[in-house]
């Protein structure tokens, strides 16, 4: 970061955008900027005379001076303390969109359970009919931020099936929590190799559901584009379509899966954690423009979301959350259905009560390797063509470094690295070798 | 049909009989069956009534009546942006319909006059009208959302675009069909074009124009429900969609009933207006 900004000039009001324009708020700057603000404040306190301070800066350089200061002043702690007060909110009244599914639990519950209010925000959470409408209302800035499927901010940032706008993910919402549900008529056809000709529902083309379903089918030797039909059906309409016989099954979000069981229409074939344990599903996302224009509001908002997500991850809070988000204003589902999806004690539709505590999880950390995997699948199914700088795109969309700062500030355990390897259906994914990974699949479009 | 007049009370009595028969058939058709034996009680607790008792998912008339009574008792409750009373939802829908319909009338009636009075304009615009008229209003929605960039205005635009055609066609038809003699009289008396339009053509064409408006408001009311199901947020269409999520058929039937009643009321209002301007020779 350069010094044209006069970061250490006492005339500049810190805590707001620095005004030079060149680095108003860049993608990963939240943490870095906060650190600088605190460092400059300490510097000002230690050397109150501006001329003296500038001379020192000039001769030693900011980094050296900062390092020297940190010897006798706990800069880290001061930064953490400052993190509790993000400065005046540019826009305290916000609109946040959501689709009525448990993936959005933290975003939804933050309203009735007071997480937004705790950070000084007055947020209206608006129920939306489908992902295309979420995308359009977000792009139109009718929503300040929104619940989105994790691949959507990538599609929007890359201009795939959308106008190009820079979109970012300050926090992942949930991991696992999806399932393949089949109609009762398929109780004796559990082997996916026998599924040729079936019709499946998926919530959106740019969804983890679509990629996981395709992955699962392709592992069984079926080409998801020619051997079966995959139809886009918004989650709220999946159960009605299963009942009507429009589809034979779906890889859907909860509580839709559990609702199909609850109404005696279908059964849970597998949970999505059986495909990839710990996969991301939905994200909390907003535009880069919103972050640039409202840095303090964004900070408060992402803290509220990360705080709520951390709370949602604790098993003992799940029942309370189910009761908070089941009413008509939010999910509009019977509480018992939401509770089964969140607690992992559930009827499977085949007469068994299953205990699987890891059915749904909430982990805000936006691993950059998740993004790299999503990009490989976008390429695999022909959504994304040509050369891709996997790491750069993942880094620009997923704000992992910022999320770590916020998580640590809130006392949550954040991982030390921004990337990790993981296993999908027995195959290890190494984020440093995406092209090799892509090439290893026999069934692919590119 | 038999020849002859029927007494005044016969039709209402027959309507009531049909209603009672319909409700009775409905009640019988969805009568509860006995619980399925042999389900593990722990498992049964996690399942819905439809799965563990074999209860029909279709509500009884009584279920719908209970919902109706609740809605009538609390029409204007507000439990947050996604859960408002039916009175408020109907209000939003009516407001959208009236705005879209009003804008359509402002455009369609003058344009219809122009087309009706000028055969050249009529012939030139006809191909466009013929292509645009049969487009399903909801097909406009993605385009509207993309270009207008506001879901509320997009819904109003969709009402506008579907309400405009019947009014336009009927106005043009009514204006073109004004009797030659009357126009000739006006010409003999040397009245200005403006006076001729207001005092001769408008009254003569008014019944046809109102018929067009009546068709338009009917279509607008049909479309608003579909549009609100698509964009969500508020309105009676959103209410039906929200209850569809929850597969709450009793609420959906309540929605259907209210949509029908309001649609009938709108139609009657324009019908009354039309009969006020109808002339007889």
XYZ file of C-alpha atoms in Angstrom:
727
model
C 0.000 0.000 0.000
C 1.408 3.385 -0.994
C 1.628 6.575 0.984
C -0.062 8.923 -1.453
C -2.993 8.504 0.880
C -1.237 10.236 3.787
C -2.284 7.359 5.971
C -0.481 8.935 8.877
C -1.575 12.479 8.264
C -3.633 13.662 11.243
C -5.878 15.717 8.940
C -7.263 12.572 7.362
C -10.267 11.224 9.214
C -9.571 7.556 9.598
C -12.226 4.972 10.031
C -13.873 6.300 6.901
C -12.615 5.836 3.389
C -9.256 7.551 3.039
C -10.367 9.752 0.199
C -7.533 9.306 -2.259
C -9.684 6.939 -4.248
C -6.881 4.683 -5.300
C -7.414 2.245 -2.490
C -10.750 3.203 -1.058
C -11.581 -0.339 -0.077
C -9.955 -3.115 -1.971
C -11.117 -6.672 -1.641
C -9.111 -7.852 1.316
C -8.432 -4.501 2.845
C -10.827 -4.539 5.812
C -8.341 -6.122 8.151
C -5.314 -4.428 6.665
C -6.895 -0.989 6.834
C -8.013 -1.443 10.389
C -4.465 -2.413 11.291
C -3.144 0.719 9.621
C -5.684 2.969 11.294
C -4.705 1.624 14.681
C -1.008 1.850 13.875
C -1.331 5.444 12.773
C -3.312 6.303 15.891
C -0.605 4.774 18.071
C 2.022 6.604 16.042
C 0.201 9.871 16.511
C 0.024 9.281 20.227
C 3.721 8.384 20.473
C 4.918 11.274 18.281
C 2.332 14.040 18.582
C 4.234 16.507 16.348
C 3.346 15.937 12.712
C 6.679 17.158 11.347
C 8.617 14.958 13.699
C 6.444 11.968 12.805
C 6.832 12.493 9.067
C 10.580 12.754 9.361
C 10.673 9.493 11.256
C 8.412 7.797 8.723
C 10.537 9.052 5.890
C 13.779 7.829 7.372
C 12.597 4.488 8.767
C 9.622 3.531 6.631
C 6.172 2.684 7.940
C 6.739 -1.029 8.346
C 9.932 -0.641 10.366
C 8.387 2.005 12.541
C 5.306 -0.114 13.069
C 7.447 -3.100 14.000
C 9.480 -0.960 16.373
C 6.373 0.420 18.002
C 4.860 -3.020 18.431
C 7.815 -3.873 20.675
C 6.412 -1.721 23.433
C 2.764 -1.314 22.373
C 0.359 -4.257 21.894
C -0.739 -3.267 18.385
C -2.559 -6.523 17.810
C -4.680 -6.055 20.865
C -5.444 -2.464 19.931
C -6.532 -3.652 16.506
C -8.823 -6.239 18.044
C -10.291 -3.615 20.374
C -10.874 -1.214 17.505
C -12.629 -4.021 15.668
C -15.438 -3.699 18.160
C -16.276 -0.194 16.978
C -16.479 0.009 13.194
C -17.257 3.729 13.105
C -20.440 5.476 12.006
C -22.742 3.344 9.834
C -23.268 4.815 6.384
C -26.555 2.943 5.901
C -28.117 1.467 9.038
C -31.349 0.362 7.304
C -30.707 -2.551 4.959
C -32.628 -5.016 2.822
C -31.303 -8.563 2.678
C -32.866 -11.194 0.424
C -33.286 -14.871 1.205
C -34.797 -18.060 -0.189
C -36.884 -19.896 2.427
C -34.477 -22.781 3.149
C -32.443 -23.708 6.233
C -29.190 -22.922 4.384
C -30.062 -19.303 5.119
C -30.659 -19.959 8.826
C -28.040 -17.442 10.060
C -29.232 -14.727 7.669
C -32.864 -15.267 8.639
C -32.491 -15.836 12.375
C -30.244 -12.783 12.731
C -33.448 -10.773 12.372
C -35.764 -12.345 15.012
C -32.856 -13.290 17.297
C -31.361 -9.804 17.263
C -27.932 -10.327 15.657
C -28.425 -7.439 13.239
C -29.665 -5.186 16.024
C -26.645 -6.111 18.149
C -24.416 -4.453 15.531
C -26.637 -1.394 15.190
C -28.333 -2.511 11.979
C -32.011 -2.388 11.109
C -32.328 -5.181 8.556
C -35.429 -6.282 6.684
C -35.027 -9.869 5.469
C -37.082 -10.340 2.299
C -38.324 -13.727 1.149
C -37.722 -14.282 -2.568
C -39.368 -16.671 -5.016
C -36.337 -18.166 -6.760
C -32.642 -17.778 -7.480
C -33.075 -15.903 -10.744
C -35.154 -13.307 -8.880
C -32.514 -13.128 -6.120
C -29.891 -12.494 -8.783
C -31.936 -9.809 -10.561
C -32.988 -8.023 -7.378
C -29.370 -8.074 -6.181
C -28.007 -6.775 -9.469
C -30.675 -4.047 -9.416
C -29.535 -3.142 -5.887
C -33.016 -3.669 -4.516
C -31.163 -5.816 -1.982
C -28.078 -4.505 -0.204
C -26.856 -8.042 0.346
C -28.364 -11.457 -0.117
C -28.370 -15.138 0.517
C -26.954 -16.734 -2.642
C -25.847 -20.180 -3.709
C -22.040 -20.218 -3.402
C -21.465 -20.551 -7.168
C -23.702 -17.535 -7.942
C -21.236 -14.778 -6.949
C -18.697 -16.518 -9.200
C -21.155 -16.630 -12.107
C -22.021 -12.945 -11.581
C -18.357 -11.899 -11.248
C -17.534 -13.823 -14.443
C -20.622 -12.532 -16.267
C -22.030 -16.052 -16.787
C -25.802 -16.031 -17.260
C -25.825 -12.535 -15.848
C -24.631 -8.996 -16.318
C -21.045 -8.841 -15.064
C -20.683 -7.160 -11.694
C -17.980 -7.798 -9.112
C -19.588 -9.876 -6.416
C -18.075 -11.085 -3.166
C -18.626 -13.653 -0.453
C -17.707 -12.358 3.020
C -19.023 -15.562 4.603
C -20.182 -19.033 3.657
C -23.448 -19.862 5.370
C -23.785 -23.606 5.646
C -21.922 -26.782 4.970
C -23.665 -30.106 4.205
C -27.431 -29.936 4.836
C -28.593 -31.070 1.384
C -29.883 -34.468 0.271
C -30.942 -36.533 -2.685
C -34.648 -37.236 -2.285
C -36.361 -39.820 -4.453
C -40.033 -40.444 -5.022
C -41.490 -43.397 -3.072
C -41.890 -45.288 -6.335
C -38.084 -45.644 -6.488
C -37.665 -47.417 -3.144
C -36.286 -50.471 -4.910
C -34.061 -48.577 -7.345
C -31.415 -47.236 -5.009
C -28.476 -47.929 -7.311
C -27.786 -44.777 -9.379
C -26.562 -46.977 -12.258
C -30.237 -47.841 -12.844
C -31.401 -44.232 -13.025
C -31.158 -43.728 -16.759
C -34.120 -41.719 -18.030
C -35.134 -40.257 -14.670
C -35.979 -36.588 -14.193
C -34.326 -34.663 -11.375
C -34.849 -31.223 -9.901
C -32.000 -28.881 -9.090
C -32.492 -25.376 -7.682
C -30.341 -23.454 -10.160
C -27.718 -24.032 -12.847
C -25.107 -22.272 -10.739
C -25.619 -24.265 -7.556
C -23.672 -26.743 -5.470
C -26.763 -28.930 -5.832
C -26.361 -29.048 -9.584
C -22.624 -29.809 -9.355
C -22.999 -32.433 -6.610
C -25.884 -34.172 -8.395
C -23.945 -34.211 -11.657
C -20.842 -35.452 -9.864
C -22.804 -38.257 -8.188
C -24.494 -39.332 -11.414
C -21.258 -39.179 -13.415
C -19.491 -41.357 -10.826
C -22.200 -43.947 -11.509
C -21.413 -43.745 -15.193
C -24.408 -41.638 -16.212
C -23.939 -38.551 -18.347
C -26.056 -35.944 -16.564
C -26.739 -34.098 -19.827
C -27.911 -37.036 -21.918
C -28.810 -39.989 -19.673
C -31.109 -38.123 -17.275
C -32.959 -34.842 -17.271
C -32.029 -32.155 -14.752
C -34.656 -29.430 -14.451
C -34.255 -26.148 -12.646
C -36.959 -25.877 -9.972
C -36.865 -23.239 -7.207
C -36.554 -24.993 -3.827
C -39.991 -23.946 -2.537
C -41.628 -25.644 -5.520
C -39.699 -28.931 -5.390
C -42.103 -30.806 -3.119
C -45.133 -29.754 -5.144
C -43.399 -30.971 -8.312
C -42.475 -34.292 -6.714
C -46.090 -34.737 -5.669
C -47.309 -33.897 -9.154
C -44.936 -36.473 -10.632
C -43.105 -33.860 -12.704
C -39.802 -35.139 -11.326
C -38.605 -38.452 -9.897
C -36.289 -36.894 -7.361
C -34.113 -33.915 -6.575
C -30.946 -32.854 -4.891
C -32.478 -30.155 -2.788
C -31.919 -28.007 0.261
C -33.592 -28.465 3.598
C -36.300 -28.187 4.814
C -37.523 -29.174 1.349
C -35.994 -32.669 1.650
C -37.519 -33.294 5.038
C -40.842 -31.833 3.904
C -41.060 -34.412 1.115
C -40.610 -37.131 3.743
C -43.013 -35.437 6.166
C -45.764 -35.473 3.552
C -45.106 -39.107 2.680
C -44.043 -38.295 -0.880
C -40.451 -39.441 -0.948
C -37.469 -40.703 1.002
C -33.946 -39.491 1.659
C -31.677 -41.533 -0.596
C -28.412 -40.035 0.668
C -27.349 -36.870 2.450
C -25.064 -34.536 0.551
C -22.366 -35.177 3.175
C -22.183 -38.712 1.763
C -20.933 -37.157 -1.482
C -18.608 -34.551 0.018
C -18.484 -34.172 3.780
C -18.032 -30.492 4.594
C -19.051 -29.082 1.225
C -20.186 -25.463 1.165
C -23.706 -24.746 0.024
C -25.046 -21.228 0.330
C -23.223 -17.992 0.901
C -23.841 -14.555 2.221
C -22.913 -12.222 -0.573
C -22.910 -8.624 -1.655
C -21.475 -6.477 -4.406
C -17.986 -5.062 -4.310
C -19.613 -1.683 -4.924
C -21.697 -1.950 -1.749
C -18.595 -2.789 0.281
C -16.702 0.156 -1.225
C -19.515 2.621 -0.583
C -20.426 1.393 2.885
C -17.288 0.020 4.534
C -18.476 0.444 8.125
C -21.944 -0.904 7.411
C -20.411 -3.838 5.612
C -18.131 -4.525 8.565
C -21.077 -4.489 10.980
C -23.175 -6.623 8.636
C -20.534 -9.279 8.080
C -19.874 -9.396 11.812
C -23.585 -9.907 12.496
C -23.698 -12.718 9.928
C -20.514 -14.428 11.127
C -21.671 -14.112 14.726
C -25.038 -15.685 13.811
C -23.359 -18.409 11.750
C -21.104 -19.329 14.677
C -24.150 -19.460 16.928
C -26.017 -21.650 14.442
C -23.183 -24.159 14.333
C -23.643 -25.108 17.999
C -25.835 -28.202 18.248
C -27.492 -26.992 21.452
C -28.899 -23.901 19.689
C -30.505 -25.727 16.781
C -33.950 -26.249 18.288
C -34.214 -22.603 19.285
C -33.230 -21.615 15.738
C -35.781 -23.996 14.221
C -38.522 -22.363 16.285
C -37.309 -18.863 15.357
C -37.260 -19.405 11.582
C -40.229 -21.757 11.040
C -43.046 -19.108 11.164
C -44.824 -17.755 8.102
C -42.664 -14.615 7.955
C -39.565 -16.757 7.331
C -39.606 -20.404 6.173
C -43.347 -20.995 6.593
C -42.922 -24.667 7.493
C -44.094 -26.871 10.370
C -41.460 -26.464 13.168
C -41.034 -30.255 13.434
C -39.792 -30.367 9.826
C -37.227 -27.603 10.351
C -36.147 -29.174 13.623
C -35.434 -32.538 11.988
C -33.367 -30.880 9.275
C -31.324 -28.849 11.766
C -30.865 -31.331 14.622
C -30.078 -34.314 12.438
C -32.567 -36.593 14.216
C -34.924 -37.332 11.380
C -37.308 -39.715 9.673
C -35.776 -40.963 6.425
C -39.038 -41.826 4.679
C -38.240 -45.554 4.764
C -39.437 -46.134 8.318
C -36.176 -45.386 10.135
C -35.279 -42.647 12.586
C -31.733 -41.592 11.698
C -29.326 -39.830 14.053
C -26.773 -37.852 12.077
C -25.545 -34.811 13.997
C -23.503 -33.685 10.983
C -26.477 -33.529 8.645
C -26.281 -29.722 8.643
C -23.409 -27.482 9.693
C -22.729 -23.766 9.667
C -19.187 -22.580 9.087
C -18.623 -19.027 7.874
C -15.036 -19.455 6.681
C -14.920 -18.895 2.885
C -12.152 -21.312 1.870
C -10.571 -20.197 -1.389
C -10.240 -23.863 -2.360
C -14.065 -24.099 -2.411
C -13.990 -21.467 -5.129
C -11.359 -23.327 -7.139
C -13.467 -26.502 -7.004
C -16.577 -24.593 -8.120
C -14.648 -23.178 -11.087
C -13.485 -26.671 -12.114
C -17.101 -27.886 -12.116
C -18.263 -24.831 -14.074
C -15.698 -25.824 -16.684
C -16.506 -29.500 -16.442
C -20.145 -28.908 -17.410
C -19.426 -26.318 -20.076
C -20.662 -23.254 -18.175
C -17.241 -21.638 -18.188
C -15.082 -21.838 -21.280
C -11.428 -21.041 -21.909
C -8.522 -20.331 -19.601
C -9.271 -19.518 -15.990
C -6.950 -18.096 -13.343
C -8.507 -20.266 -10.653
C -6.612 -18.897 -7.670
C -7.073 -15.244 -8.635
C -10.828 -15.556 -9.201
C -11.290 -17.514 -5.962
C -9.298 -14.929 -4.017
C -11.228 -11.994 -5.452
C -14.665 -13.496 -4.691
C -14.048 -15.204 -1.349
C -12.959 -12.759 1.377
C -11.126 -15.355 3.443
C -8.654 -13.012 5.123
C -11.377 -10.583 6.214
C -13.499 -13.462 7.494
C -10.571 -14.704 9.603
C -10.183 -11.280 11.251
C -13.890 -11.110 12.037
C -14.037 -14.695 13.305
C -11.076 -14.146 15.612
C -12.587 -10.887 16.832
C -15.747 -12.808 17.746
C -13.840 -15.568 19.509
C -14.477 -18.183 16.820
C -11.739 -20.551 15.723
C -10.573 -19.626 12.221
C -8.219 -21.759 10.152
C -4.676 -20.445 9.612
C -4.662 -21.035 5.867
C -7.058 -19.885 3.116
C -6.994 -23.153 1.200
C -7.253 -26.834 2.010
C -7.545 -30.150 0.232
C -10.728 -32.186 0.600
C -12.238 -35.436 -0.591
C -15.251 -35.731 -2.897
C -16.538 -39.308 -3.312
C -13.191 -40.812 -2.453
C -11.175 -38.529 -4.715
C -8.856 -35.936 -3.215
C -9.058 -32.413 -4.580
C -5.821 -30.450 -4.527
C -6.577 -26.739 -5.084
C -3.088 -26.188 -6.501
C -3.767 -28.603 -9.392
C -7.250 -27.730 -10.729
C -6.482 -28.440 -14.378
C -5.242 -31.969 -13.608
C -8.341 -32.534 -11.465
C -10.623 -31.460 -14.293
C -8.818 -33.652 -16.788
C -9.190 -36.712 -14.546
C -12.972 -37.000 -15.121
C -14.052 -39.266 -17.982
C -17.473 -37.587 -18.253
C -17.074 -33.850 -18.902
C -17.945 -31.191 -21.479
C -14.524 -29.555 -21.731
C -84.502 -25.256 -21.852
C -88.216 -25.205 -21.214
C -90.191 -22.345 -22.581
C -91.686 -19.714 -20.310
C -90.673 -17.473 -17.425
C -89.320 -18.755 -14.151
C -90.171 -17.107 -10.837
C -87.671 -14.601 -9.342
C -86.695 -16.825 -6.438
C -85.846 -19.867 -8.548
C -82.317 -18.889 -9.576
C -81.012 -17.997 -6.071
C -82.545 -21.183 -4.636
C -80.948 -23.250 -7.370
C -77.587 -21.540 -6.736
C -77.828 -22.401 -3.048
C -78.680 -26.027 -3.831
C -75.701 -26.300 -6.186
C -73.431 -24.821 -3.491
C -74.665 -27.235 -0.820
C -74.286 -30.225 -3.132
C -70.795 -29.098 -4.077
C -69.713 -28.654 -0.444
C -71.202 -32.004 0.552
C -69.446 -33.808 -2.289
C -66.193 -32.082 -1.329
C -66.572 -33.037 2.339
C -67.255 -36.684 1.454
C -64.432 -36.873 -1.066
C -61.762 -35.801 1.411
C -63.143 -37.636 4.427
C -60.390 -38.878 6.773
C -59.425 -42.514 6.608
C -58.327 -44.506 9.627
C -54.710 -44.287 10.866
C -52.242 -46.617 9.228
C -51.352 -49.359 11.676
C -47.852 -50.521 12.411
C -45.897 -47.242 12.268
C -43.248 -46.882 14.941
C -44.519 -44.138 17.302
C -41.109 -42.428 17.428
C -41.089 -42.323 13.645
C -44.738 -41.272 13.427
C -43.995 -38.219 15.581
C -41.610 -36.956 12.911
C -44.073 -37.443 10.081
C -46.970 -35.320 8.897
C -50.635 -36.226 9.128
C -50.752 -37.026 5.420
C -48.046 -39.661 5.860
C -48.976 -41.342 9.127
C -52.776 -41.307 9.182
C -53.476 -41.404 5.478
C -55.391 -38.141 5.917
C -56.099 -36.532 2.580
C -53.911 -33.526 1.867
C -56.985 -31.747 0.515
C -58.643 -29.704 3.269
C -62.330 -29.992 4.038
C -64.721 -27.081 3.403
C -64.719 -26.587 7.159
C -60.901 -26.108 7.191
C -61.215 -23.398 4.569
C -64.079 -21.759 6.475
C -61.905 -21.624 9.601
C -59.106 -19.958 7.612
C -61.602 -17.516 6.145
C -62.883 -16.616 9.593
C -59.294 -16.006 10.806
C -58.610 -13.820 7.791
C -61.798 -11.830 8.327
C -61.007 -11.315 12.001
C -57.427 -10.103 11.412
C -57.285 -8.687 7.909
C -54.512 -6.149 8.556
C -51.992 -7.857 10.825
C -48.325 -7.251 10.070
C -45.818 -9.850 11.266
C -42.897 -8.519 9.260
C -42.144 -7.984 5.588
C -42.993 -11.546 4.548
C -46.151 -12.158 6.583
C -48.958 -9.639 6.354
C -52.748 -9.890 6.644
C -54.889 -10.664 3.623
C -56.404 -7.176 3.663
C -52.931 -5.704 3.207
C -52.025 -8.240 0.509
C -55.218 -7.524 -1.444
C -54.515 -3.812 -1.048
C -51.067 -4.181 -2.621
C -52.475 -6.214 -5.505
C -55.314 -3.749 -6.133
C -52.917 -0.824 -6.036
C -50.666 -2.466 -8.644
C -53.619 -3.374 -10.842
C -55.124 0.103 -10.653
C -51.783 1.772 -11.446
C -51.051 -0.523 -14.390
C -54.630 -0.343 -15.624
C -54.784 3.447 -15.222
C -51.586 3.931 -17.185
C -52.852 1.550 -19.861
C -56.104 3.542 -20.142
C -54.188 6.819 -20.454
C -52.232 5.374 -23.379
C -54.809 3.075 -24.975
C -57.832 5.354 -25.217
C -56.158 8.282 -27.040
C -54.219 5.838 -29.216
C -57.432 3.956 -29.971
C -59.071 7.253 -30.962
C -56.229 7.974 -33.341
C -56.421 4.531 -34.906
C -60.197 4.622 -35.138
C -60.329 8.062 -36.735
C -57.482 7.494 -39.165
C -57.701 4.362 -41.287
C -54.090 4.959 -42.377
C -52.771 4.967 -38.774
C -54.893 1.915 -38.072
C -53.482 -0.020 -41.004
C -49.904 1.043 -40.198
C -50.066 0.074 -36.511
C -52.107 -3.061 -37.008
C -49.202 -5.479 -37.596
C -47.479 -4.364 -34.377
C -50.649 -4.685 -32.373
C -51.345 -8.123 -33.792
C -47.870 -9.366 -32.860
C -47.764 -7.875 -29.368
C -51.345 -8.642 -28.352
C -51.050 -12.432 -27.993
C -47.771 -12.357 -26.001
C -48.309 -13.885 -22.588
C -47.846 -11.056 -20.113
C -45.457 -13.073 -17.959
C -43.098 -13.481 -20.891
C -42.431 -9.751 -20.475
C -41.323 -10.201 -16.875
C -37.642 -11.177 -17.350
C -37.209 -8.347 -19.852
C -38.935 -5.891 -17.525
C -36.845 -6.940 -14.527
C -33.689 -6.563 -16.560
C -34.435 -3.181 -18.097
C -36.566 -1.467 -15.437
C -34.394 -2.763 -12.589
C -37.236 -2.646 -10.060
C -39.485 -5.595 -9.345
C -42.448 -3.498 -8.232
C -42.460 -1.302 -11.319
C -41.897 -4.414 -13.437
C -45.095 -5.944 -12.059
C -46.980 -2.731 -12.854
C -45.455 -2.704 -16.326
C -46.660 -6.247 -16.938
C -50.202 -5.203 -15.939
C -49.897 -2.197 -18.221
C -48.742 -4.198 -21.219
C -51.498 -6.789 -20.907
C -54.303 -4.340 -20.082
C -53.576 -2.049 -22.992
C -54.689 -4.245 -25.928
C -58.416 -4.832 -25.285
C -58.893 -1.141 -24.518
C -56.949 -0.094 -27.594
C -58.804 -2.440 -29.929
C -62.224 -1.668 -28.522
C -61.677 2.079 -28.582
C -60.515 1.915 -32.184
C -63.456 -0.296 -33.088
C -65.980 1.940 -31.314
C -64.572 5.130 -32.813
C -64.442 3.676 -36.315
C -68.007 2.453 -35.986
C -69.648 5.818 -35.188
C -72.562 6.339 -37.527
C -71.783 8.233 -40.736
C -74.967 10.316 -40.380
C -73.884 11.714 -37.029
C -70.491 12.669 -38.340
C -72.123 14.201 -41.377
C -74.424 16.247 -39.165
C -71.396 17.421 -37.214
C -69.672 18.377 -40.447
C -72.744 20.249 -41.685
C -72.800 22.195 -38.438
C -69.086 22.943 -38.914
C -68.040 21.944 -35.384
C -64.319 21.809 -34.665
C -62.458 18.489 -34.710
C -62.015 18.685 -30.933
C -65.736 19.249 -30.276
C -66.596 16.511 -32.732
C -64.347 14.083 -30.829
C -65.640 15.022 -27.371
C -69.328 15.620 -28.080
C -70.092 13.227 -30.902
C -67.579 10.399 -31.111
C -66.803 9.880 -27.428
C -70.422 9.452 -26.284
C -71.155 7.280 -29.291
C -68.143 5.030 -28.709
C -68.326 5.044 -24.881
C -70.156 1.712 -24.456
C -67.603 -0.079 -26.642
C -64.709 1.615 -24.827
C -66.102 0.540 -21.458
C -66.491 -3.007 -22.680
C -62.790 -2.924 -23.573
C -61.941 -1.559 -20.134
C -63.978 -4.296 -18.530
C -62.079 -6.982 -20.431
C -58.791 -5.263 -19.553
C -59.400 -5.107 -15.832
C -60.337 -8.780 -15.858
C -57.065 -9.651 -17.581
C -55.097 -7.323 -15.281
C -56.495 -9.094 -12.243
C -55.641 -12.488 -13.744
C -52.105 -11.381 -14.460
C -51.286 -9.716 -11.147
C -51.616 -13.007 -9.307
C -49.161 -14.714 -11.639
C -46.784 -11.740 -11.600
C -46.729 -11.618 -7.814
C -46.078 -15.342 -7.619
C -43.031 -14.698 -9.765
C -41.510 -11.631 -8.103
C -42.835 -12.219 -4.589
C -42.755 -9.736 -1.753
C -46.341 -8.626 -1.328
C -49.779 -9.109 -2.823
C -52.374 -11.854 -3.007
C -50.274 -13.737 -5.586
C -47.358 -13.769 -3.147
C -49.733 -15.058 -0.457
C -50.750 -17.985 -2.650
C -47.103 -18.688 -3.525
C -46.052 -18.522 0.122
C -48.754 -21.011 1.062
C -47.746 -23.214 -1.842
C -44.268 -23.452 -0.247
C -45.953 -24.720 2.837
C -48.358 -26.907 0.808
C -51.149 -25.356 2.850
C -54.024 -26.045 0.491
C -56.635 -24.536 2.824
C -54.855 -21.175 2.574
C -54.485 -21.552 -1.178
C -58.221 -22.206 -1.516
C -58.905 -19.169 0.631
C -56.673 -17.202 -1.736
C -58.554 -18.542 -4.753
C -61.888 -17.597 -3.197
C -60.725 -14.044 -2.440
C -59.190 -13.598 -5.895
C -62.515 -14.659 -7.406
C -64.549 -12.329 -5.202
C -62.347 -9.304 -5.836
C -62.263 -10.041 -9.566
C -66.053 -10.189 -9.599
C -66.266 -6.889 -7.717
C -63.939 -5.172 -10.200
C -65.964 -6.505 -13.105
C -69.249 -5.352 -11.544
C -67.863 -1.864 -10.949
C -66.902 -1.416 -14.589
C -70.150 -3.066 -15.642
C -72.076 -0.427 -13.694
C -69.962 2.329 -15.230
C -70.607 0.888 -18.690
C -74.365 0.767 -18.219
C -74.293 4.401 -17.066
C -72.933 5.510 -20.455
C -74.937 3.134 -22.603
C -77.488 4.809 -24.855
C -80.479 3.328 -26.535
C -82.161 4.454 -29.691
